[in-house]
mmCIF file with all atom_site columns, C-alpha atoms in Angstrom:
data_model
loop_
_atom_site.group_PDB
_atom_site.id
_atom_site.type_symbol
_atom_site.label_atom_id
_atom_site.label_alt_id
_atom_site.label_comp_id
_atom_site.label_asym_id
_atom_site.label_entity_id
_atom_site.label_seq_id
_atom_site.pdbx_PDB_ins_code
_atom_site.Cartn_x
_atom_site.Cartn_y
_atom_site.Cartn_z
_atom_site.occupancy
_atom_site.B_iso_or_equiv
_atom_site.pdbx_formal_charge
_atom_site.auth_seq_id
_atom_site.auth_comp_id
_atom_site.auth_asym_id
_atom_site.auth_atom_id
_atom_site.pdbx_PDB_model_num
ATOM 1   C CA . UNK A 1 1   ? -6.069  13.663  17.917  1.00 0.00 ? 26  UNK A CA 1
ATOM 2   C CA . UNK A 1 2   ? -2.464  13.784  16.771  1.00 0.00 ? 27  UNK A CA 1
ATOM 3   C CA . UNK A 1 3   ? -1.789  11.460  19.524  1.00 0.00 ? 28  UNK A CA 1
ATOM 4   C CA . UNK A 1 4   ? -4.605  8.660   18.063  1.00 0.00 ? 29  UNK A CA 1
ATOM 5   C CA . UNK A 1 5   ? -2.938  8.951   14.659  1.00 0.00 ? 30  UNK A CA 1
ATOM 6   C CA . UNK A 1 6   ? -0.002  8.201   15.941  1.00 0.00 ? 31  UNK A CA 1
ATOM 7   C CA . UNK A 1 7   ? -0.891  4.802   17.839  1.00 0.00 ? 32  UNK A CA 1
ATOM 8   C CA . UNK A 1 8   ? -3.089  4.066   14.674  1.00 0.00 ? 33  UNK A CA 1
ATOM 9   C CA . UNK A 1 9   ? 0.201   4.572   12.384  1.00 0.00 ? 34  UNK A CA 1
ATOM 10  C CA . UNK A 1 10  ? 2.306   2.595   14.943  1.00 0.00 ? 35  UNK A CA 1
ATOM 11  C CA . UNK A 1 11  ? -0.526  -0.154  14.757  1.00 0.00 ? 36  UNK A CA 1
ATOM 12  C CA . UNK A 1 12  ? -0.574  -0.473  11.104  1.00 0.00 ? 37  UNK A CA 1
ATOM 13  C CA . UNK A 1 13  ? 2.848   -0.511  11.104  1.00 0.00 ? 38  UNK A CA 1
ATOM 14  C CA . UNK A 1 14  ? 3.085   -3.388  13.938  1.00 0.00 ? 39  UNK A CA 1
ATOM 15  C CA . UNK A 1 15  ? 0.610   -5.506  12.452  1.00 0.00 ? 40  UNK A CA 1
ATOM 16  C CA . UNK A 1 16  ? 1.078   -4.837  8.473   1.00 0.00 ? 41  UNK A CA 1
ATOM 17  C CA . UNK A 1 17  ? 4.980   -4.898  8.476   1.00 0.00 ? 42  UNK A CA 1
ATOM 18  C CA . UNK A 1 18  ? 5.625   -6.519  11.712  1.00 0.00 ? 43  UNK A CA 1
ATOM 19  C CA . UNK A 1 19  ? 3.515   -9.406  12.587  1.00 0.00 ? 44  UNK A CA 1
ATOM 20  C CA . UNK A 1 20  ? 2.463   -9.936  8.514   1.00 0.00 ? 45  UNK A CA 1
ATOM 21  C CA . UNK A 1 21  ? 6.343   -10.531 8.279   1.00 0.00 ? 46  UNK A CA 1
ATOM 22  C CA . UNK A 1 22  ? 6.016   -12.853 10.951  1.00 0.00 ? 47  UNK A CA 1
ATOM 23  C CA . UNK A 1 23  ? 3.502   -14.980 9.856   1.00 0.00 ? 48  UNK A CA 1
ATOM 24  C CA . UNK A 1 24  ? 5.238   -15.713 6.143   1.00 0.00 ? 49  UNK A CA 1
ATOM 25  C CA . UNK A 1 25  ? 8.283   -16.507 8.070   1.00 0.00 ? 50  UNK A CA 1
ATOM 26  C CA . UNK A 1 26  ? 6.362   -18.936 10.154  1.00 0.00 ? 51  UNK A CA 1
ATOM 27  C CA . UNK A 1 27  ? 4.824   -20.248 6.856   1.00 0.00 ? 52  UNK A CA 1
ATOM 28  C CA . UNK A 1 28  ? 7.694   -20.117 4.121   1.00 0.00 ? 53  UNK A CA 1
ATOM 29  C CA . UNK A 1 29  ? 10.877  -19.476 6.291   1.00 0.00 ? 54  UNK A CA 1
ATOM 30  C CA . UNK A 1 30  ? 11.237  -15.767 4.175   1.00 0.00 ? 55  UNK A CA 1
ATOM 31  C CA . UNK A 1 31  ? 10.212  -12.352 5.564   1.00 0.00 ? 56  UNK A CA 1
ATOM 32  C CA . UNK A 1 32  ? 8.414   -11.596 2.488   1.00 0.00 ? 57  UNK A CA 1
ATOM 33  C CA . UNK A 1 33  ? 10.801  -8.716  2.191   1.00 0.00 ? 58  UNK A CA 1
ATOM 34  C CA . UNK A 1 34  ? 12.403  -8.375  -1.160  1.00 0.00 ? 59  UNK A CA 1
ATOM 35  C CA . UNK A 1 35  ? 14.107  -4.622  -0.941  1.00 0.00 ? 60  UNK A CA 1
ATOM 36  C CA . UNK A 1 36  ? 14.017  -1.662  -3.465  1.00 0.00 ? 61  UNK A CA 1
ATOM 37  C CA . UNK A 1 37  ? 14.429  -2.583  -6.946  1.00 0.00 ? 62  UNK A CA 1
ATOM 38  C CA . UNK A 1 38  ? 15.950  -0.691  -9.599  1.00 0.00 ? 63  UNK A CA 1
ATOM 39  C CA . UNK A 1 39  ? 19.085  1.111   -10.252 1.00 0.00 ? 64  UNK A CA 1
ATOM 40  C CA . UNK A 1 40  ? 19.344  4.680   -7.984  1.00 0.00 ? 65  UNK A CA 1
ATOM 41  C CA . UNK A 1 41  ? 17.434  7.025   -9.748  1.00 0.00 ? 66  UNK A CA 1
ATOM 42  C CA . UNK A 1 42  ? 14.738  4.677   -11.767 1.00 0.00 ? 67  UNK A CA 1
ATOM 43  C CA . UNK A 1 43  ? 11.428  4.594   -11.539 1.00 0.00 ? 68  UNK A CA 1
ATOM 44  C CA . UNK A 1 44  ? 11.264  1.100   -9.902  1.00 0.00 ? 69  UNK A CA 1
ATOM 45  C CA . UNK A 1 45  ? 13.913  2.880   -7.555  1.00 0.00 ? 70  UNK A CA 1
ATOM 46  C CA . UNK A 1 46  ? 12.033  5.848   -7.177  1.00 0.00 ? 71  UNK A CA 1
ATOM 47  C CA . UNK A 1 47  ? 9.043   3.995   -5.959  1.00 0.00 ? 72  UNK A CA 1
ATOM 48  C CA . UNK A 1 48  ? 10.918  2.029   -3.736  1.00 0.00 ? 73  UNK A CA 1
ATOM 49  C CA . UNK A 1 49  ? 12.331  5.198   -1.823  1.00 0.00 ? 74  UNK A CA 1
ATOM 50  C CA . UNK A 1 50  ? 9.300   6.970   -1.897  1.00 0.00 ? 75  UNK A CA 1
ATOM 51  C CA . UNK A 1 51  ? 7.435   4.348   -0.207  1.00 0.00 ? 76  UNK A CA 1
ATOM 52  C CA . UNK A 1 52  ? 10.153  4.363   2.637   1.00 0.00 ? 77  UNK A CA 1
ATOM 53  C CA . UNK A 1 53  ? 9.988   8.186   2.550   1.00 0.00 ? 78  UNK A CA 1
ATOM 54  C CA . UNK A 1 54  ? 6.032   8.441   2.870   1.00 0.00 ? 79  UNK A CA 1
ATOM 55  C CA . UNK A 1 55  ? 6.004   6.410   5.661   1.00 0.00 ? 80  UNK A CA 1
ATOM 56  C CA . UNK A 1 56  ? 8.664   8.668   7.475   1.00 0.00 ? 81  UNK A CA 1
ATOM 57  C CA . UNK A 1 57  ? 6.881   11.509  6.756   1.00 0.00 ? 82  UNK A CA 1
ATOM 58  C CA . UNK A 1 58  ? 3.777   10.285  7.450   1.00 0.00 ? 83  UNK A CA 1
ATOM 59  C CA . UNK A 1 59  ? 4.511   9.195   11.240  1.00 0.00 ? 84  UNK A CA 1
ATOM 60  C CA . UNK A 1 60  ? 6.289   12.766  11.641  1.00 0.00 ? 85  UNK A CA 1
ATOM 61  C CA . UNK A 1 61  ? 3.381   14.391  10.757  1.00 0.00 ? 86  UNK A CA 1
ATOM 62  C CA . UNK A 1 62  ? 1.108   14.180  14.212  1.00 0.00 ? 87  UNK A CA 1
ATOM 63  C CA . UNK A 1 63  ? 4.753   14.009  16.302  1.00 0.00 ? 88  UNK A CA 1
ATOM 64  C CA . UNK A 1 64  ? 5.556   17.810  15.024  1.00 0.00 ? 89  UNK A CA 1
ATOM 65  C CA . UNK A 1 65  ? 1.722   18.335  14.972  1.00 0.00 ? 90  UNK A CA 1
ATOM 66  C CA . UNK A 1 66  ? 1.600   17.717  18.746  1.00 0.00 ? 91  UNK A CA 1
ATOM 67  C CA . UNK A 1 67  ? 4.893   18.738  19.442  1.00 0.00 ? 92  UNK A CA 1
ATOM 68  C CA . UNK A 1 68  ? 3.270   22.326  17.964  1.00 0.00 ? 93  UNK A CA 1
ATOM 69  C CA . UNK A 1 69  ? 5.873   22.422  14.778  1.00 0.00 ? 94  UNK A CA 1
ATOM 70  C CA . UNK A 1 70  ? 2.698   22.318  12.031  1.00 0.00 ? 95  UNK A CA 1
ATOM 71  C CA . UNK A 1 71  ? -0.557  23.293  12.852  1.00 0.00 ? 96  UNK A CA 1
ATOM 72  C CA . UNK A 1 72  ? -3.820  21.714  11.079  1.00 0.00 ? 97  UNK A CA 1
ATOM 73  C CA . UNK A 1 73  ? -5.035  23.548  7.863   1.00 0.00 ? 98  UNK A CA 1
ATOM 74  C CA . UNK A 1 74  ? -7.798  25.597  9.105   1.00 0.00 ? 99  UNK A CA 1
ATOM 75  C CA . UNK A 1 75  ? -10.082 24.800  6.783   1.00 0.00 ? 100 UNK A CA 1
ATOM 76  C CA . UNK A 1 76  ? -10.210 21.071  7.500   1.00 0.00 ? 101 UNK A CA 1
ATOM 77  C CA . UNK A 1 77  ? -10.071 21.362  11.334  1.00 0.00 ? 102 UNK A CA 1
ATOM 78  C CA . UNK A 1 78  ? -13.127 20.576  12.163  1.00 0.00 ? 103 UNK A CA 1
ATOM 79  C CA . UNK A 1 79  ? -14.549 17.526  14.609  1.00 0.00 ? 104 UNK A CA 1
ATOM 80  C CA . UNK A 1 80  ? -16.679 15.922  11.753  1.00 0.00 ? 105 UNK A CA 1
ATOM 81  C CA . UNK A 1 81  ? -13.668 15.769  9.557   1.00 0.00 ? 106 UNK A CA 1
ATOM 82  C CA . UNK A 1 82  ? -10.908 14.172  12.259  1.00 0.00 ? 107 UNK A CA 1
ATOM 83  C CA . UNK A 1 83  ? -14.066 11.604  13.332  1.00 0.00 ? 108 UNK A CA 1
ATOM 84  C CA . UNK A 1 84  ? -14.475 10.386  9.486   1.00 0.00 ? 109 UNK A CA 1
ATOM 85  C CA . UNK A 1 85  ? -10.341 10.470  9.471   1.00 0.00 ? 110 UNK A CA 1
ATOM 86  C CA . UNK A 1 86  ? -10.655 8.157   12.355  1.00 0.00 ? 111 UNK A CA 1
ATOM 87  C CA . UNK A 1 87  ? -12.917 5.590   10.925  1.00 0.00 ? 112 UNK A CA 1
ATOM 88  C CA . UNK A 1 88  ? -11.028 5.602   7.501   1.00 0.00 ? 113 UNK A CA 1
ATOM 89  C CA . UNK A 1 89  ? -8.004  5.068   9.122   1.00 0.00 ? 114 UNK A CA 1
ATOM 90  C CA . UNK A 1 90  ? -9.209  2.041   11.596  1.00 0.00 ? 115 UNK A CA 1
ATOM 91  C CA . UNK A 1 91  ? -10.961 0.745   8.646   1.00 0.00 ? 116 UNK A CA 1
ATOM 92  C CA . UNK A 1 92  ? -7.591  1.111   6.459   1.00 0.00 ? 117 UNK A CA 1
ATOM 93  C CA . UNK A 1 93  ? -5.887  -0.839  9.300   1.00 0.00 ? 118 UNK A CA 1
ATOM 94  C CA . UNK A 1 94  ? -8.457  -4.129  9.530   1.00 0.00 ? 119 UNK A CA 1
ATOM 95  C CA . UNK A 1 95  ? -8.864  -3.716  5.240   1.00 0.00 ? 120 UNK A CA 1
ATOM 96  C CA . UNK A 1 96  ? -4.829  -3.932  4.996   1.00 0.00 ? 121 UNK A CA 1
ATOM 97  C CA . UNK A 1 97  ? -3.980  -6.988  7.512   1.00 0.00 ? 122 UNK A CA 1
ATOM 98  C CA . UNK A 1 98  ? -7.355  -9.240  5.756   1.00 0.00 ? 123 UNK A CA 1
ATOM 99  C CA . UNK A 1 99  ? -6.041  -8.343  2.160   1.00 0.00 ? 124 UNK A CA 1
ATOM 100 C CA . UNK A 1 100 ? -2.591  -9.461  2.487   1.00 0.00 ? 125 UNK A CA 1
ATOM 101 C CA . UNK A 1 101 ? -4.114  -12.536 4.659   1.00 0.00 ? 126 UNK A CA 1
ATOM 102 C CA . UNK A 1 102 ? -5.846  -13.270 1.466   1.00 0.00 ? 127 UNK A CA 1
ATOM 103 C CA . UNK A 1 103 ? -2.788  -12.882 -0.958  1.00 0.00 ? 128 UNK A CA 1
ATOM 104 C CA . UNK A 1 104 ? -1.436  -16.257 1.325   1.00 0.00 ? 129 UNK A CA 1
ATOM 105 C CA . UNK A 1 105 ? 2.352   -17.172 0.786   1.00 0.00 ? 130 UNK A CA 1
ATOM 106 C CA . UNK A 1 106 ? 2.662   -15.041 -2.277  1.00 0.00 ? 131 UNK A CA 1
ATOM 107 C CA . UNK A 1 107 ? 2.818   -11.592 0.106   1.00 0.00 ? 132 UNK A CA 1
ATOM 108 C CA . UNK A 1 108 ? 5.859   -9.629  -0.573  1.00 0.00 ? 133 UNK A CA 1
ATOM 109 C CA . UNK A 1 109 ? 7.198   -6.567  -0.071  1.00 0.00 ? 134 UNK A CA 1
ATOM 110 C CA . UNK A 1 110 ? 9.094   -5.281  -3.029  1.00 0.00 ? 135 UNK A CA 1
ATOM 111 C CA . UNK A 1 111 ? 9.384   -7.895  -5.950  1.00 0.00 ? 136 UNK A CA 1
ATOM 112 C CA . UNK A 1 112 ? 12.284  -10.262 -6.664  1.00 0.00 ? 137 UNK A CA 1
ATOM 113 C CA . UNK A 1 113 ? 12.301  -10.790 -10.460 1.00 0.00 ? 138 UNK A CA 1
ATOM 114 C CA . UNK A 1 114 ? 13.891  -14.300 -10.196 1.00 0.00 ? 139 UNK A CA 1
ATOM 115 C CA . UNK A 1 115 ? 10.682  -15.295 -7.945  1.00 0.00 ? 140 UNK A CA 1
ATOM 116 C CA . UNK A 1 116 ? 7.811   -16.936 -9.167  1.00 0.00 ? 141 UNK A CA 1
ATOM 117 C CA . UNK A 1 117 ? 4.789   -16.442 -6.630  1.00 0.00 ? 142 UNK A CA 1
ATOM 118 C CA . UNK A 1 118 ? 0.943   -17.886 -7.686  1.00 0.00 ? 143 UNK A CA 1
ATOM 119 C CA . UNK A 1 119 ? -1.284  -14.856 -9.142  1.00 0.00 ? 144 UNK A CA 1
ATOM 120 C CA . UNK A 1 120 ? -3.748  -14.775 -6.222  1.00 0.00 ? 145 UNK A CA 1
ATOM 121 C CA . UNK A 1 121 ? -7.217  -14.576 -7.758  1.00 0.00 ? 146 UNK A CA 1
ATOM 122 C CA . UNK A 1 122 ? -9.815  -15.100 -5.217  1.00 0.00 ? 147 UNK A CA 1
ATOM 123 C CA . UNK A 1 123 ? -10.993 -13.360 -2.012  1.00 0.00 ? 148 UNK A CA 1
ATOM 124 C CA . UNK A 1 124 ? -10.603 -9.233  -2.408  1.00 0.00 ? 149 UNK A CA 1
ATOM 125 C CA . UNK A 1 125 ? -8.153  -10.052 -5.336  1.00 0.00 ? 150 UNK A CA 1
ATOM 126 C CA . UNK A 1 126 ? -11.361 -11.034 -7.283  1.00 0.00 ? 151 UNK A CA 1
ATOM 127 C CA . UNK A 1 127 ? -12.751 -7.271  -6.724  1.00 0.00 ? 152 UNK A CA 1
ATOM 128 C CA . UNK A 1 128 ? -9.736  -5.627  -6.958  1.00 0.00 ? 153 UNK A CA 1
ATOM 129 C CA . UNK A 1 129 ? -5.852  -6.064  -8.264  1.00 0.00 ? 154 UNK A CA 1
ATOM 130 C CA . UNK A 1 130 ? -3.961  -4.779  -5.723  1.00 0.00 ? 155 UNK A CA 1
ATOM 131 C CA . UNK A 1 131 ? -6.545  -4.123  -2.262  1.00 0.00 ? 156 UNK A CA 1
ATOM 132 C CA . UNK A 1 132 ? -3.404  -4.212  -0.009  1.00 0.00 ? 157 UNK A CA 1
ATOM 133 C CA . UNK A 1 133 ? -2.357  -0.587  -1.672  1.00 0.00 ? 158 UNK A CA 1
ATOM 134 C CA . UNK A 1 134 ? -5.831  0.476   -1.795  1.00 0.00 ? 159 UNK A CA 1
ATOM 135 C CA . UNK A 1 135 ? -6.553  -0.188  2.135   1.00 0.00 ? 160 UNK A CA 1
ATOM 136 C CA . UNK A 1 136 ? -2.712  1.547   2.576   1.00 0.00 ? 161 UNK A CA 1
ATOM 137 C CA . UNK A 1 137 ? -4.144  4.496   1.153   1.00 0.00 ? 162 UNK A CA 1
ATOM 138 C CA . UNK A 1 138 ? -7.421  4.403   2.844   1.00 0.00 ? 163 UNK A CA 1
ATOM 139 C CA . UNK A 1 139 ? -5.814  4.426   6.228   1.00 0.00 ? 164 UNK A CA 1
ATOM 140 C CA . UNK A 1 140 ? -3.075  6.904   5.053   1.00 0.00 ? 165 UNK A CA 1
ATOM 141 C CA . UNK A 1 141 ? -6.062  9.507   3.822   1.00 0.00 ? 166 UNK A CA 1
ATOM 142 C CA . UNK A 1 142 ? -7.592  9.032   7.389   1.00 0.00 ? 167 UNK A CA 1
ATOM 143 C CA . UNK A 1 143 ? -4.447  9.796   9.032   1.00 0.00 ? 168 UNK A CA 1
ATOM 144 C CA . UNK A 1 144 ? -4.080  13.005  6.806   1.00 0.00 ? 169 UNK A CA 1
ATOM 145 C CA . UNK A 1 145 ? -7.419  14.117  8.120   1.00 0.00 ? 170 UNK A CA 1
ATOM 146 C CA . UNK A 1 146 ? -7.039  13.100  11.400  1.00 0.00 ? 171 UNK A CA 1
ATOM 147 C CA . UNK A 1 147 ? -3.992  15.477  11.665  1.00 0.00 ? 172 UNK A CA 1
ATOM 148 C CA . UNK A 1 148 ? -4.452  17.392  8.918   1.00 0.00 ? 173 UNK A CA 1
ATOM 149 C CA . UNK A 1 149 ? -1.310  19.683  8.681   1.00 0.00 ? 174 UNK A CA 1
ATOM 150 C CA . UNK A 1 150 ? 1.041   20.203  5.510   1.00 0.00 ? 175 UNK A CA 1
ATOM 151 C CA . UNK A 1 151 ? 3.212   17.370  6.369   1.00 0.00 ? 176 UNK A CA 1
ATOM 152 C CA . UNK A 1 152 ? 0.236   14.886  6.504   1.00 0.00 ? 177 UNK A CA 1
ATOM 153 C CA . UNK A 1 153 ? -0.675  16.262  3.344   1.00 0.00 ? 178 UNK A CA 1
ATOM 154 C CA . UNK A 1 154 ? 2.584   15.872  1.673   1.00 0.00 ? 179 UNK A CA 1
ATOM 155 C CA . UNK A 1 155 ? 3.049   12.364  3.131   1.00 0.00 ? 180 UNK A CA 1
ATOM 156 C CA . UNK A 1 156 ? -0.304  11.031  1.496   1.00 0.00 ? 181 UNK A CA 1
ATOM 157 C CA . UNK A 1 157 ? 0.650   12.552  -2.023  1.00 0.00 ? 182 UNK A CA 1
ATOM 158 C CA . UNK A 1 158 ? 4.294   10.698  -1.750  1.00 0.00 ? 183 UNK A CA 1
ATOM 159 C CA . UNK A 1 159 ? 2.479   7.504   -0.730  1.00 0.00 ? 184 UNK A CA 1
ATOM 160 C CA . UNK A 1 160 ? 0.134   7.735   -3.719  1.00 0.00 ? 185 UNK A CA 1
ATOM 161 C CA . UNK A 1 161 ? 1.890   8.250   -6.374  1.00 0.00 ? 186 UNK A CA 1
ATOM 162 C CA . UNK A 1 162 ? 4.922   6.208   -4.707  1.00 0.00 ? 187 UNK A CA 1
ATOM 163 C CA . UNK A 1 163 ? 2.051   3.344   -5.131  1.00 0.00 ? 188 UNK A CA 1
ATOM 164 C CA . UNK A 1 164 ? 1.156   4.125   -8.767  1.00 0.00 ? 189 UNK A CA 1
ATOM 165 C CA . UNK A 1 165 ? 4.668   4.453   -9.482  1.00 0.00 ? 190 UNK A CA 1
ATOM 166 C CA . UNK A 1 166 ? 4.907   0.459   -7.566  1.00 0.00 ? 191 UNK A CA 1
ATOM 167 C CA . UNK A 1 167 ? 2.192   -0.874  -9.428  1.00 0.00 ? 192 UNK A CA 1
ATOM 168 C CA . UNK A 1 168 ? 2.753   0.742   -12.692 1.00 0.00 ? 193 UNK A CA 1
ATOM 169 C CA . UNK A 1 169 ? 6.310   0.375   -13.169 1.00 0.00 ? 194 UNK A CA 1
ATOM 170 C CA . UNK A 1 170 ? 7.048   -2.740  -10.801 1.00 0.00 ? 195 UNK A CA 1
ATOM 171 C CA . UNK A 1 171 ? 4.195   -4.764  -10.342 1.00 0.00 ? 196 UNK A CA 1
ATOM 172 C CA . UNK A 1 172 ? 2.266   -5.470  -13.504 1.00 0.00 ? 197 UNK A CA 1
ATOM 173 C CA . UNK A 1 173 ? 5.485   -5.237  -15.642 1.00 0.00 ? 198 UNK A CA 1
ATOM 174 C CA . UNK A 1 174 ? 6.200   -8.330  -13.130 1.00 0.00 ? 199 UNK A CA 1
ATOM 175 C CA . UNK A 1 175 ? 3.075   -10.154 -13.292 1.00 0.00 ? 200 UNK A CA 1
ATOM 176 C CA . UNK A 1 176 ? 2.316   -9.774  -16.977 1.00 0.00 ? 201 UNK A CA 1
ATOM 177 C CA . UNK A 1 177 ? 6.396   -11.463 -17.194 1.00 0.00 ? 202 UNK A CA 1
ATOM 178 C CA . UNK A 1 178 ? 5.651   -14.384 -14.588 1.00 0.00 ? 203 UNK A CA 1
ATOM 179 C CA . UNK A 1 179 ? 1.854   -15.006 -15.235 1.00 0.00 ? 204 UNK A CA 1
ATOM 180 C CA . UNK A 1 180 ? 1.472   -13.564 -19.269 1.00 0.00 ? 205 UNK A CA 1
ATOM 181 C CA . UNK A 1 181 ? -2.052  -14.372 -20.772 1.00 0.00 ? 206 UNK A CA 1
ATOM 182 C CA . UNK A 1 182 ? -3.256  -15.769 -17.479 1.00 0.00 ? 207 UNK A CA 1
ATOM 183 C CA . UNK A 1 183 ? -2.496  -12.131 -15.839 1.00 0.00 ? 208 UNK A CA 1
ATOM 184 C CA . UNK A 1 184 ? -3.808  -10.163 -19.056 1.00 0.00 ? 209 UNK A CA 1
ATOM 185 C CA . UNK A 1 185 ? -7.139  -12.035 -18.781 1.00 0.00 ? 210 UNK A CA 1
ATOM 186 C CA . UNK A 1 186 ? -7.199  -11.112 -14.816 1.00 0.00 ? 211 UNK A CA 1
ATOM 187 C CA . UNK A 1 187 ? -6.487  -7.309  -15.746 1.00 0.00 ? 212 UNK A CA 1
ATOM 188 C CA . UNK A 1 188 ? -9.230  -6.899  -18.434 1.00 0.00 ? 213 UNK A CA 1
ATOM 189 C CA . UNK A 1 189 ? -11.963 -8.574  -15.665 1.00 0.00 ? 214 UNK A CA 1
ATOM 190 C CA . UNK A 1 190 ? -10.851 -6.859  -12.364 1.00 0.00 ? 215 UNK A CA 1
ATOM 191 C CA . UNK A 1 191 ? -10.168 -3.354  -11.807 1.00 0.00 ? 216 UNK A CA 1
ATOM 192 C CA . UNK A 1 192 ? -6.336  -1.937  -10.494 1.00 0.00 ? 217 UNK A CA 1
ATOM 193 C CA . UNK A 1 193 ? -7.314  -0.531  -7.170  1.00 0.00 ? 218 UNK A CA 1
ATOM 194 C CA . UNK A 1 194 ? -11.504 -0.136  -7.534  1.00 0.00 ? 219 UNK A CA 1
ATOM 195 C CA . UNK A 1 195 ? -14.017 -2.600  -8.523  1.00 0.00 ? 220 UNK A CA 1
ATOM 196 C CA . UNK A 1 196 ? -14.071 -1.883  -12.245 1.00 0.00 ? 221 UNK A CA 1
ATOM 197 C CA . UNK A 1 197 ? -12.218 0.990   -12.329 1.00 0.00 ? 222 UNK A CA 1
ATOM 198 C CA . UNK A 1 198 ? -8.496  0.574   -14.010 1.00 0.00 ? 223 UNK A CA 1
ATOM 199 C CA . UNK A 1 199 ? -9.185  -2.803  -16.000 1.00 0.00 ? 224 UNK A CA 1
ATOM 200 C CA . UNK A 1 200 ? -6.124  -2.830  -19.053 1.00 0.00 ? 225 UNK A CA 1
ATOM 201 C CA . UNK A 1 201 ? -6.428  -4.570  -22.058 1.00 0.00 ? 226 UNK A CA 1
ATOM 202 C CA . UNK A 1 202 ? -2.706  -5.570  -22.662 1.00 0.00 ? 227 UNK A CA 1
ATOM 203 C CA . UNK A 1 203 ? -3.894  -7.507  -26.460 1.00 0.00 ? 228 UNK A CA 1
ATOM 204 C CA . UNK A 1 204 ? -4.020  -3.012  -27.583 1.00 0.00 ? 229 UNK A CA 1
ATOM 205 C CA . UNK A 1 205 ? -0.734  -1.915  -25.931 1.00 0.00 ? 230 UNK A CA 1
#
């Protein structure tokens, strides 16, 4: 199984880094890349780093699993659970690549505050706000039970709050700059990562 995780992590990686990249080149002439924000040691830095760092983590997690440096948490090493870590994280893979399909030219990784991209309102983005990071941490949670040792663990609670951390103290601060009453009106109707969960009213901040 630690094996499996590892060709789904190197997957997601190929097609939602990789090719994604490829494909806004091909479209814009950019990589979509935009780098860590933030001087070293804010939060906008911080979240920068500790997406880098989760995704370390989280491909050394079934290496030293299979390697026999971490063993699985006994009390989640069962078939039923690595099976349902296995869908989640196959469904995290296809959920992640047609989400940032949807967002169209204005993908990015990291945020350039000198850029103005369009506030992508239809497809998933009319469920929910940011489906790219919820699909990341779909696949990420099936990974963790897939292989789940303390490292996998560890990696999925740095990529989680890493994201809320992104979205929190990068993102929306962004949007709600570029996009103002058009991107308040979007956040009280659609929910942050769940379909009406997470929906801000900016008019009581």
């Amino acid at each position: 199984m630690a094996v499996t995780a590892l060709i789904l992590y190197l997957i997601f990686a190929a097609l939602g880094f990789g090719w994604r990249s490829w494909v806004q080149y091909r479209r814009t002439g950019s990589t979509g890349f935009r780098g860590i924000n933030g001087r070293p040691g804010s939060l906008e830095w911080l979240a920068g780093v500790g997406f880098v760092v989760s995704i370390v983590v989280g491909v050394a997690a079934p290496v030293l699993q299979h390697l026999g440096f971490t063993a699985p948490i006994a009390l989640l090493q069962a078939p039923w659970i690595q099976s349902v870590g296995t869908v989640l994280a196959v469904t995290g893979i296809g959920a992640t690549v047609y989400a940032q399909l949807d967002m169209g030219e204005s993908w990015r990784i990291g945020v350039d505050p000198s850029e103005t991209t369009t506030l992508v309102r239809s497809g998933v983005f009319g469920f929910v706000r940011n489906p790219i990071f919820t699909a990341m941490l779909v696949f990420a949670g099936g990974v963790a039970l897939m292989t789940p040792n303390p490292v996998a663990l560890l990696a999925f609670v740095v990529l989680s709050t890493t994201i809320e951390l992104q979205v929190r103290v990068v993102e929306e601060p962004y949007l709600l700059q570029t996009h103002g009453q058009a991107y308040r009106d979007y956040c009280v109707a659609v929910g942050r990562f769940l379909p009406g969960v997470g929906r801000s009213d900016f008019s009581q901040r």
